[in-house]
PDB file of C-alpha atoms and ligand atoms in Angstrom:
ATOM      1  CA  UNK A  18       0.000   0.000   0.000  1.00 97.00           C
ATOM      2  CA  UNK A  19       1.251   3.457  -1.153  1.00 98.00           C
ATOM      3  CA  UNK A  20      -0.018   6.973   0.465  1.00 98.00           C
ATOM      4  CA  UNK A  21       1.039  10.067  -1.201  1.00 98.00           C
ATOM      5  CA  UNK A  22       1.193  13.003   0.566  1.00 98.00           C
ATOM      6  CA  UNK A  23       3.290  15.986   2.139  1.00 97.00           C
ATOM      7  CA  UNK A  24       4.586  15.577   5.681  1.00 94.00           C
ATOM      8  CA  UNK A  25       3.624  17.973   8.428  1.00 89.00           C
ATOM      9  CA  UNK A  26       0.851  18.888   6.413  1.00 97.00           C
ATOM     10  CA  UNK A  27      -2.374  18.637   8.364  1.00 98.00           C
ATOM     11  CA  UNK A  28      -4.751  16.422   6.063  1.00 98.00           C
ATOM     12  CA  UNK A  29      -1.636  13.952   5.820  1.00 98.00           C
ATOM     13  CA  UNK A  30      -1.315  14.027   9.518  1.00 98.00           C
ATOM     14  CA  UNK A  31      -4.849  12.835  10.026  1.00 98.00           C
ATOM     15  CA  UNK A  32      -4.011   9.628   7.989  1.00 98.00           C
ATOM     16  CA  UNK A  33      -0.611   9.106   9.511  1.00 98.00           C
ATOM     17  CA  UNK A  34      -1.866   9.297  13.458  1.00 98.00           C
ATOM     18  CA  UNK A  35      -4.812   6.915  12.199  1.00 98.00           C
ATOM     19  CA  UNK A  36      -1.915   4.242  10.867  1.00 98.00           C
ATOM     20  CA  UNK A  37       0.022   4.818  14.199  1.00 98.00           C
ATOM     21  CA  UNK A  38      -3.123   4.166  16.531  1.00 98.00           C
ATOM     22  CA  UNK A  39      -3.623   0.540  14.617  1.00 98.00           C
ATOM     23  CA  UNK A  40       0.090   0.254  14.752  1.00 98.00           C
ATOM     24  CA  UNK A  41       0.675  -0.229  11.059  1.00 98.00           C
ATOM     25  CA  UNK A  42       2.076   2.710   9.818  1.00 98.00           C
ATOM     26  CA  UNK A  43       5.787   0.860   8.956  1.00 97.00           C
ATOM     27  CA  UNK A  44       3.507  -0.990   6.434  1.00 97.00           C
ATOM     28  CA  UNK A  45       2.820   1.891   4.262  1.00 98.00           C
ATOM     29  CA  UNK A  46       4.901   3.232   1.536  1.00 98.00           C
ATOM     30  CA  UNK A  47       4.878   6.989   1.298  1.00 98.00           C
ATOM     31  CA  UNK A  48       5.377   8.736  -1.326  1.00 98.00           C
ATOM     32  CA  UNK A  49       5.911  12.548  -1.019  1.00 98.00           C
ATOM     33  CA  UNK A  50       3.736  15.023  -3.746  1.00 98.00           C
ATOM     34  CA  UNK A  51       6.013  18.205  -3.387  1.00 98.00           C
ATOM     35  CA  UNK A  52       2.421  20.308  -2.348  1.00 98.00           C
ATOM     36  CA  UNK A  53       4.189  23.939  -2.262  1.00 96.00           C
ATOM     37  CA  UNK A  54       6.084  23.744  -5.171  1.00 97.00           C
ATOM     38  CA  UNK A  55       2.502  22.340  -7.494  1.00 97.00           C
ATOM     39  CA  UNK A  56       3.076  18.969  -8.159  1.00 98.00           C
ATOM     40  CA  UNK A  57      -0.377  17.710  -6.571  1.00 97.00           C
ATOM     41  CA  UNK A  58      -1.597  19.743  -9.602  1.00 96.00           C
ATOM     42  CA  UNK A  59      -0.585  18.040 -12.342  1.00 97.00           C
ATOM     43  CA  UNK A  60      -2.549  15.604 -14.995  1.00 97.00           C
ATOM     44  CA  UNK A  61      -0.915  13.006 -13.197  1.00 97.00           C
ATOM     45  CA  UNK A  62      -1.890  13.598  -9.954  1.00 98.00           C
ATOM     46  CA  UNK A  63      -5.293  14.816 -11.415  1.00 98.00           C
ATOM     47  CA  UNK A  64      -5.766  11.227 -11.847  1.00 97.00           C
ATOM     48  CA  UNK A  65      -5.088   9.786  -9.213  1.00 97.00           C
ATOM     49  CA  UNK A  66      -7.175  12.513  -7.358  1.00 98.00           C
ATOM     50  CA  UNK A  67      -9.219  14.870  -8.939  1.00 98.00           C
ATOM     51  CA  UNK A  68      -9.676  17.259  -6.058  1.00 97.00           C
ATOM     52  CA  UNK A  69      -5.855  17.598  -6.481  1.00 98.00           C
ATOM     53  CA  UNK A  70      -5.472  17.438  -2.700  1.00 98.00           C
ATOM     54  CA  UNK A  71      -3.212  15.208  -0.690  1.00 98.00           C
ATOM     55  CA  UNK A  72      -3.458  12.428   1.493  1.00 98.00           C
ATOM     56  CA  UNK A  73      -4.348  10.036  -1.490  1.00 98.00           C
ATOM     57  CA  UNK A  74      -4.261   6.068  -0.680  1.00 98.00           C
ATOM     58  CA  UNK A  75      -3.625   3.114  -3.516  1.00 98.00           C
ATOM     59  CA  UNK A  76      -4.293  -0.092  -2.649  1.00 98.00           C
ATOM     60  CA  UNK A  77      -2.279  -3.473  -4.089  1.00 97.00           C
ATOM     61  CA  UNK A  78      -4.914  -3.139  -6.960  1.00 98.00           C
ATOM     62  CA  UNK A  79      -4.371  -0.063  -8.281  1.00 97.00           C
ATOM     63  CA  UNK A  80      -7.198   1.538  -6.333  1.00 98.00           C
ATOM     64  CA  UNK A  81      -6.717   5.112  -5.411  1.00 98.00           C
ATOM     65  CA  UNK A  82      -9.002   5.953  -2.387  1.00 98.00           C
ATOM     66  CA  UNK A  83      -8.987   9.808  -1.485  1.00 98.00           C
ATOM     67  CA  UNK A  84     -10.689  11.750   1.199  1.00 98.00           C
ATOM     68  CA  UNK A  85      -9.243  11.422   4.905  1.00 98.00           C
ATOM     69  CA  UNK A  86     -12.315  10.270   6.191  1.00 98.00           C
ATOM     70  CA  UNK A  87     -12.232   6.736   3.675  1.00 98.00           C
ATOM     71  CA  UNK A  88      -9.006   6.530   4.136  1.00 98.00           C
ATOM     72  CA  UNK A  89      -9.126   6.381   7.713  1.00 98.00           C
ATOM     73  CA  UNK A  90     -12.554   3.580   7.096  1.00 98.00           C
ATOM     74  CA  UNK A  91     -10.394   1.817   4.850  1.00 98.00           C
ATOM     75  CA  UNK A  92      -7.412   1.314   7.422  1.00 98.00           C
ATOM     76  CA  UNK A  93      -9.617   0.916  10.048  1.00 98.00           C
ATOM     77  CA  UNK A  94     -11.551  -2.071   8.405  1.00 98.00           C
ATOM     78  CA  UNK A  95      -8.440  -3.195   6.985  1.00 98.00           C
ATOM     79  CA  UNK A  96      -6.418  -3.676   9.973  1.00 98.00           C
ATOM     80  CA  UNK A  97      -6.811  -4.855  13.410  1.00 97.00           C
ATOM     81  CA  UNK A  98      -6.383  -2.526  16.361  1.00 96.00           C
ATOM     82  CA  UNK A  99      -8.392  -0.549  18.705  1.00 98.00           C
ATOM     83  CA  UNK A 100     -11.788   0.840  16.381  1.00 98.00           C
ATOM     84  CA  UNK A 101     -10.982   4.759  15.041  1.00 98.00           C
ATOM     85  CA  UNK A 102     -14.737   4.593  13.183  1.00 98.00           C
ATOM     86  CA  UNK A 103     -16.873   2.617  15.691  1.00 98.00           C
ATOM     87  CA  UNK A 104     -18.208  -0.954  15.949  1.00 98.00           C
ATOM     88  CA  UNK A 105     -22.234  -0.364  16.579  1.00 98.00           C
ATOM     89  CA  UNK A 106     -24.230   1.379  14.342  1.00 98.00           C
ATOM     90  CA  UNK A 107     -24.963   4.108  16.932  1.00 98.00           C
ATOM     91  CA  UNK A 108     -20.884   4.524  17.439  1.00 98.00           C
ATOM     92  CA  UNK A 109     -20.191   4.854  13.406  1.00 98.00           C
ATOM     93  CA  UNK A 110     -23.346   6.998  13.106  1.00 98.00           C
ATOM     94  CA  UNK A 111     -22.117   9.026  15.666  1.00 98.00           C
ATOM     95  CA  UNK A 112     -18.485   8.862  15.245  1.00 98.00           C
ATOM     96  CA  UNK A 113     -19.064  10.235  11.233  1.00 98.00           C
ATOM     97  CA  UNK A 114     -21.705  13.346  12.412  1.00 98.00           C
ATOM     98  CA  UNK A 115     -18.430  14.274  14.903  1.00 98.00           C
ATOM     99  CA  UNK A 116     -15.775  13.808  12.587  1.00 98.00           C
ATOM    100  CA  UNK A 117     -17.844  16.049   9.947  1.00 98.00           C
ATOM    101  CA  UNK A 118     -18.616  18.947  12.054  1.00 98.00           C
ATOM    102  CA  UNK A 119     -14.508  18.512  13.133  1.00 98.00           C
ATOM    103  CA  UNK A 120     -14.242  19.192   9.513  1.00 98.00           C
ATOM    104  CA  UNK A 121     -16.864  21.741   8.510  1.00 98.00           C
ATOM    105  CA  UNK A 122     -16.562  23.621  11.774  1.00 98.00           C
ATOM    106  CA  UNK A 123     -12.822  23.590  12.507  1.00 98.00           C
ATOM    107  CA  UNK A 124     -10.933  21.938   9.435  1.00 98.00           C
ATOM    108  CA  UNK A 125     -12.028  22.959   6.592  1.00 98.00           C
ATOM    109  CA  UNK A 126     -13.031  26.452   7.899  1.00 98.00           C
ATOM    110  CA  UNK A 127      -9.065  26.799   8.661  1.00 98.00           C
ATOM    111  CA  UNK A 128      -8.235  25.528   5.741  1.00 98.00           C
ATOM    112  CA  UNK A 129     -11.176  28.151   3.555  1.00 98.00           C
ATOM    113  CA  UNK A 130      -9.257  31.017   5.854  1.00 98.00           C
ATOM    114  CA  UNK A 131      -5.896  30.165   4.768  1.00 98.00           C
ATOM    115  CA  UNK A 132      -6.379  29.844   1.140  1.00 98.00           C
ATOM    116  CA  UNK A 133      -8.610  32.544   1.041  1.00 98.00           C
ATOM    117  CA  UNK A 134      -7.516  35.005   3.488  1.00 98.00           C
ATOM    118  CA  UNK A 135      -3.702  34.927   3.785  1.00 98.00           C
ATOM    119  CA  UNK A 136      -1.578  34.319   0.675  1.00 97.00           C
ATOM    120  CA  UNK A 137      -1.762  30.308   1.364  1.00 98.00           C
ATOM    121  CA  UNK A 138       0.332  28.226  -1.036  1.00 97.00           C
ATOM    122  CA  UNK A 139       1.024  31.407  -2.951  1.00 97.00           C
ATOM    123  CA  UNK A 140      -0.054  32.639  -6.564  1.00 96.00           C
ATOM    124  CA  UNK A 141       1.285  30.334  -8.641  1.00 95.00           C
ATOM    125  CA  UNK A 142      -1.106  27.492  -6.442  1.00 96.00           C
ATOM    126  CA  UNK A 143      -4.291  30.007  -5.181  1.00 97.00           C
ATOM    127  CA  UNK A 144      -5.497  30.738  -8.955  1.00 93.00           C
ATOM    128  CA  UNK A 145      -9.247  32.162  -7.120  1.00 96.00           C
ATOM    129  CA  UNK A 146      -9.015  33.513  -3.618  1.00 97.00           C
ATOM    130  CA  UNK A 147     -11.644  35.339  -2.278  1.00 98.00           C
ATOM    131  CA  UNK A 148     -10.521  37.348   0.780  1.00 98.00           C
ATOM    132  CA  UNK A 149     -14.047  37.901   2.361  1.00 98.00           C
ATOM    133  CA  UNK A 150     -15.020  34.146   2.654  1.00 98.00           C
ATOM    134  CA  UNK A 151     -11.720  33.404   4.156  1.00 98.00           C
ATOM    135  CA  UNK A 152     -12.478  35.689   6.910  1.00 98.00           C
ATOM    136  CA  UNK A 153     -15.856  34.319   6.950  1.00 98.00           C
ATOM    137  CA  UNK A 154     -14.642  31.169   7.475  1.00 98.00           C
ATOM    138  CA  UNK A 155     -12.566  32.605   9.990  1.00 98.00           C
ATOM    139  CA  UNK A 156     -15.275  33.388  11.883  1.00 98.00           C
ATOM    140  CA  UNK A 157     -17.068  29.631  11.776  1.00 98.00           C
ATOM    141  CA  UNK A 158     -13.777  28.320  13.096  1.00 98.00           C
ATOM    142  CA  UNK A 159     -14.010  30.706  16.046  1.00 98.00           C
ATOM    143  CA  UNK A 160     -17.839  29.464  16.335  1.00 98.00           C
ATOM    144  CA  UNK A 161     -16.313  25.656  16.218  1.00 98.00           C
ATOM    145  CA  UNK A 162     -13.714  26.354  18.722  1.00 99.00           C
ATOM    146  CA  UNK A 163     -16.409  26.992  21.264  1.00 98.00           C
ATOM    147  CA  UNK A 164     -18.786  24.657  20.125  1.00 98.00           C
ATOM    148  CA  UNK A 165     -16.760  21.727  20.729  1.00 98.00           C
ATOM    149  CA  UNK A 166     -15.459  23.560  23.958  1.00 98.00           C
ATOM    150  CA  UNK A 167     -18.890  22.893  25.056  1.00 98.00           C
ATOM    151  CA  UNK A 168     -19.075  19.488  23.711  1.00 98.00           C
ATOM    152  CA  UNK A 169     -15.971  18.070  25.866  1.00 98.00           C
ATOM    153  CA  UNK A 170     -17.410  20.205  28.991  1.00 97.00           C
ATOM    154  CA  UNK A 171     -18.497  16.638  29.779  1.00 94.00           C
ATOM    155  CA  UNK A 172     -17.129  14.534  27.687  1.00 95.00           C
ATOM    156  CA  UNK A 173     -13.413  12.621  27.525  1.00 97.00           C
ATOM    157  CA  UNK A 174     -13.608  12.783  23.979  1.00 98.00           C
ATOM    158  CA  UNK A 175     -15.193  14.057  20.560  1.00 98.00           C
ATOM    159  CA  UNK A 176     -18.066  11.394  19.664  1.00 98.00           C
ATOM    160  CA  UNK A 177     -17.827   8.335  22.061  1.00 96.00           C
ATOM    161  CA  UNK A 178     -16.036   7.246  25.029  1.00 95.00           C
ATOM    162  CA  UNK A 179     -12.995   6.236  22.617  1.00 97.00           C
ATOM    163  CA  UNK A 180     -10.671   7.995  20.937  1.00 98.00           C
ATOM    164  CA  UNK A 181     -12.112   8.050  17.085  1.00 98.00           C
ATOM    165  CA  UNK A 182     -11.273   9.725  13.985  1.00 98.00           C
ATOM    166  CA  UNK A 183     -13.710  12.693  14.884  1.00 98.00           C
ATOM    167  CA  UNK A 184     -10.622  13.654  17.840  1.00 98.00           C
ATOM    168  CA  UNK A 185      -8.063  13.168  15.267  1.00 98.00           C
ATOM    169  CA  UNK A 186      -9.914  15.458  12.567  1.00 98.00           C
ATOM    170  CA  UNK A 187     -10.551  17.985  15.373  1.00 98.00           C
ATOM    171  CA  UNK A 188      -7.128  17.365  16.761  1.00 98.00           C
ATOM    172  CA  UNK A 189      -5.109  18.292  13.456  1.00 98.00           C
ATOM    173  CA  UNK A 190      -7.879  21.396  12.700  1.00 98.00           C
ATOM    174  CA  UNK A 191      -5.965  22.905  15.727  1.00 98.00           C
ATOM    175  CA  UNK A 192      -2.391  22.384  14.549  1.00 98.00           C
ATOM    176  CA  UNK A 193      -3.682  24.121  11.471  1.00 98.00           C
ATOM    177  CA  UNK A 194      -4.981  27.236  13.483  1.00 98.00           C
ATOM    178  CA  UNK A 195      -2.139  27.391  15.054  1.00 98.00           C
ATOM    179  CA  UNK A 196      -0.007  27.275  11.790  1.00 98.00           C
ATOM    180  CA  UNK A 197      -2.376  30.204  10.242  1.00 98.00           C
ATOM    181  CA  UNK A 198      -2.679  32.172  13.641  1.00 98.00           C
ATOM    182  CA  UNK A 199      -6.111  31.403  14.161  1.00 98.00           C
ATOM    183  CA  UNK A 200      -6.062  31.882  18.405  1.00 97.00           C
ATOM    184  CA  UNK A 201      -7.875  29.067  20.269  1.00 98.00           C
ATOM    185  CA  UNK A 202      -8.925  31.509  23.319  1.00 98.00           C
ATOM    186  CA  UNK A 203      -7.198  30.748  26.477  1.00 98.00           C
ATOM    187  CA  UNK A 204     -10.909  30.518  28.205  1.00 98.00           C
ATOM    188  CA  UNK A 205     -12.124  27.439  26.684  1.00 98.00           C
ATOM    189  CA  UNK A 206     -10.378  25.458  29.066  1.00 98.00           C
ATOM    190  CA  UNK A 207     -12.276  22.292  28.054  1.00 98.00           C
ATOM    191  CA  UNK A 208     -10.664  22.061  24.273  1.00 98.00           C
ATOM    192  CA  UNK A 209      -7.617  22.976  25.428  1.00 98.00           C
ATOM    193  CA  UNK A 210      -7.125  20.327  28.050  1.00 98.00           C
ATOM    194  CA  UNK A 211      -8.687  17.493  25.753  1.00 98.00           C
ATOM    195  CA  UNK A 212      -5.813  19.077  23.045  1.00 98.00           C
ATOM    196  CA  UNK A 213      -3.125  18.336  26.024  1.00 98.00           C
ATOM    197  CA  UNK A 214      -4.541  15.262  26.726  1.00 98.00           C
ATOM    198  CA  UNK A 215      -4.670  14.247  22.906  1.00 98.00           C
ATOM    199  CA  UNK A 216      -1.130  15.269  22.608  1.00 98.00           C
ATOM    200  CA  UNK A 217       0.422  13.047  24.511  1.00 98.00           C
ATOM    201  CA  UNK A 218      -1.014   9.962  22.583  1.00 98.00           C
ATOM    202  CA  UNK A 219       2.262   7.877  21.264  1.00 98.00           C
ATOM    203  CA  UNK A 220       0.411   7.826  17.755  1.00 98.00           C
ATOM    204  CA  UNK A 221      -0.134  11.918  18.031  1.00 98.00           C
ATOM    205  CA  UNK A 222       3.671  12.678  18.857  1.00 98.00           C
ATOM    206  CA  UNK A 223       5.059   9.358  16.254  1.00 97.00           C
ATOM    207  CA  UNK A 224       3.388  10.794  13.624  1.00 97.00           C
ATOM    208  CA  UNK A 225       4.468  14.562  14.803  1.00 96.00           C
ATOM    209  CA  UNK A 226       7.633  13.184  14.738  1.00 92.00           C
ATOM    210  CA  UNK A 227       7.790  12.293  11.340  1.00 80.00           C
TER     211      UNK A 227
HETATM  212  N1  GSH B 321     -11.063  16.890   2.246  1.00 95.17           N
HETATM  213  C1  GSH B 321      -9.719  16.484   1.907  1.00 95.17           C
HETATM  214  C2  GSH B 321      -8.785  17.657   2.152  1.00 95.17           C
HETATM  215  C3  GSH B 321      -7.380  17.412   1.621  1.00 95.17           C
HETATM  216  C4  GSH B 321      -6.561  18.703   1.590  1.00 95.17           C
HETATM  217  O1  GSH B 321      -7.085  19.826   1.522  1.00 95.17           O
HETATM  218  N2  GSH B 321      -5.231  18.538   1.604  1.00 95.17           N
HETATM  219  C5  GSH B 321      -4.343  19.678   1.529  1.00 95.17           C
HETATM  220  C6  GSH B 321      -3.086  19.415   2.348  1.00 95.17           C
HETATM  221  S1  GSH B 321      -3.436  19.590   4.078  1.00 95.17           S
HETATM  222  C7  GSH B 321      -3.924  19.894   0.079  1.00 95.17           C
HETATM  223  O2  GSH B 321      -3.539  18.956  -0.577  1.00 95.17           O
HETATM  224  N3  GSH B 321      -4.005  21.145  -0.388  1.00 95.17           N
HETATM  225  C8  GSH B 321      -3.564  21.486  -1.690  1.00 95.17           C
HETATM  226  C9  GSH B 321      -4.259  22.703  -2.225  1.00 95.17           C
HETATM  227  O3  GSH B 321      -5.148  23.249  -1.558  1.00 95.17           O
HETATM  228  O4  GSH B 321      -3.908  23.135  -3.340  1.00 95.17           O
HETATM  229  C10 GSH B 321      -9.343  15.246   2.705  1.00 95.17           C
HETATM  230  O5  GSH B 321     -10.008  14.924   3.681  1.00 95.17           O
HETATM  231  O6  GSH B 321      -8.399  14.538   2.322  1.00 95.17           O
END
């Protein structure tokens, strides 16, 4: 099994603390796509992904599987290992409406912010930004930070009473913040000690590690 994708990078980190937490990430070949300097752009990356985004998985077969969230299913149901996507169908159901608002809400509203709102990969990679959506999307990650603040008010983690994909989703949402100065507020104590807590996960600081 290949993965493309750039290190350090937080998409690719989702993927890579998913293989460490089923302890099978020495069985993966990676491949690096050189993100900043364009090469997930070209016709041959196209085709392996046409969102032109990075992680991308190929199976044995040829398969290319993209999308963090089916890559993560795919390991997951591929390999044994404590459960990152659930076991009941309340757990998965759950697990997947978590892991989505970790993306809508903190994610991808990051991610909108720093493509949109800062110069992001730079001109030769943002061919359309629009300036006032990033900063709206600013604006839902600030609304995500404290809605998941309230969420772990009670709770040890994200979706269930295990550690799941929706943590890591949220988990690497944060890093990204961080990268793009996006301040998680001192005051919502609750995300910030589940972060802490998260962070010292030997999966979280193997696959921080490179
Ligand atoms: N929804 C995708 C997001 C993938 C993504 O945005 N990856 C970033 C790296 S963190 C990327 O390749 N960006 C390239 C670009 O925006 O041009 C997933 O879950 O895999």
């Amino acid at each position: 099994m290949k993965i493309y994708d750039y290190p350090a990078f937080p998409n690719p980190a989702r993927v890579r603390i998913a293989l460490h937490e089923k302890g099978v990430f020495d069985q993966i070949e990676f491949v690096t796509i050189d993100v900043p300097a364009g090469e997930h752009k070209s016709a041959r990356f196209a085709a392996r992904n046409p969102s032109t985004a990075v992680p991308v998985l190929e199976l044995e077969c040829g398969t290319f599987i993209s999308e963090c969230t089916a890559i993560t299913e795919y390991i997951d149901n591929a390999f044994d290992g404590p459960r990152l996507t659930g076991t009941t169908a309340k757990e998965k159901a759950t697990i997947h409406m978590m892991q989505r608002r970790s993306e809508q809400m903190v994610m991808d509203a990051v991610g909108s912010y720093f493509h949109h709102a800062t110069s992001g990969l730079g001109p030769d990679i943002e061919s359309y930004q629009n300036a006032e959506w990033g900063r709206h999307q600013q604006n839902i990650a600030k609304k995500g930070f404290e809605y998941f603040n309230e969420v772990l008010k009670d709770r040890r983690y994200v979706a269930t009473g295990d550690f799941s994909m929706a943590d890591i989703t949220l988990y690497c949402g944060l890093g990204f913040a961080d990268f793009v100065k996006v301040d998680v507020p001192a005051s919502l104590e609750h995300l910030h000690q589940w972060r802490s807590q998260v962070a010292e996960r030997e999966s979280v600081k193997a696959a921080a590690a490179g």
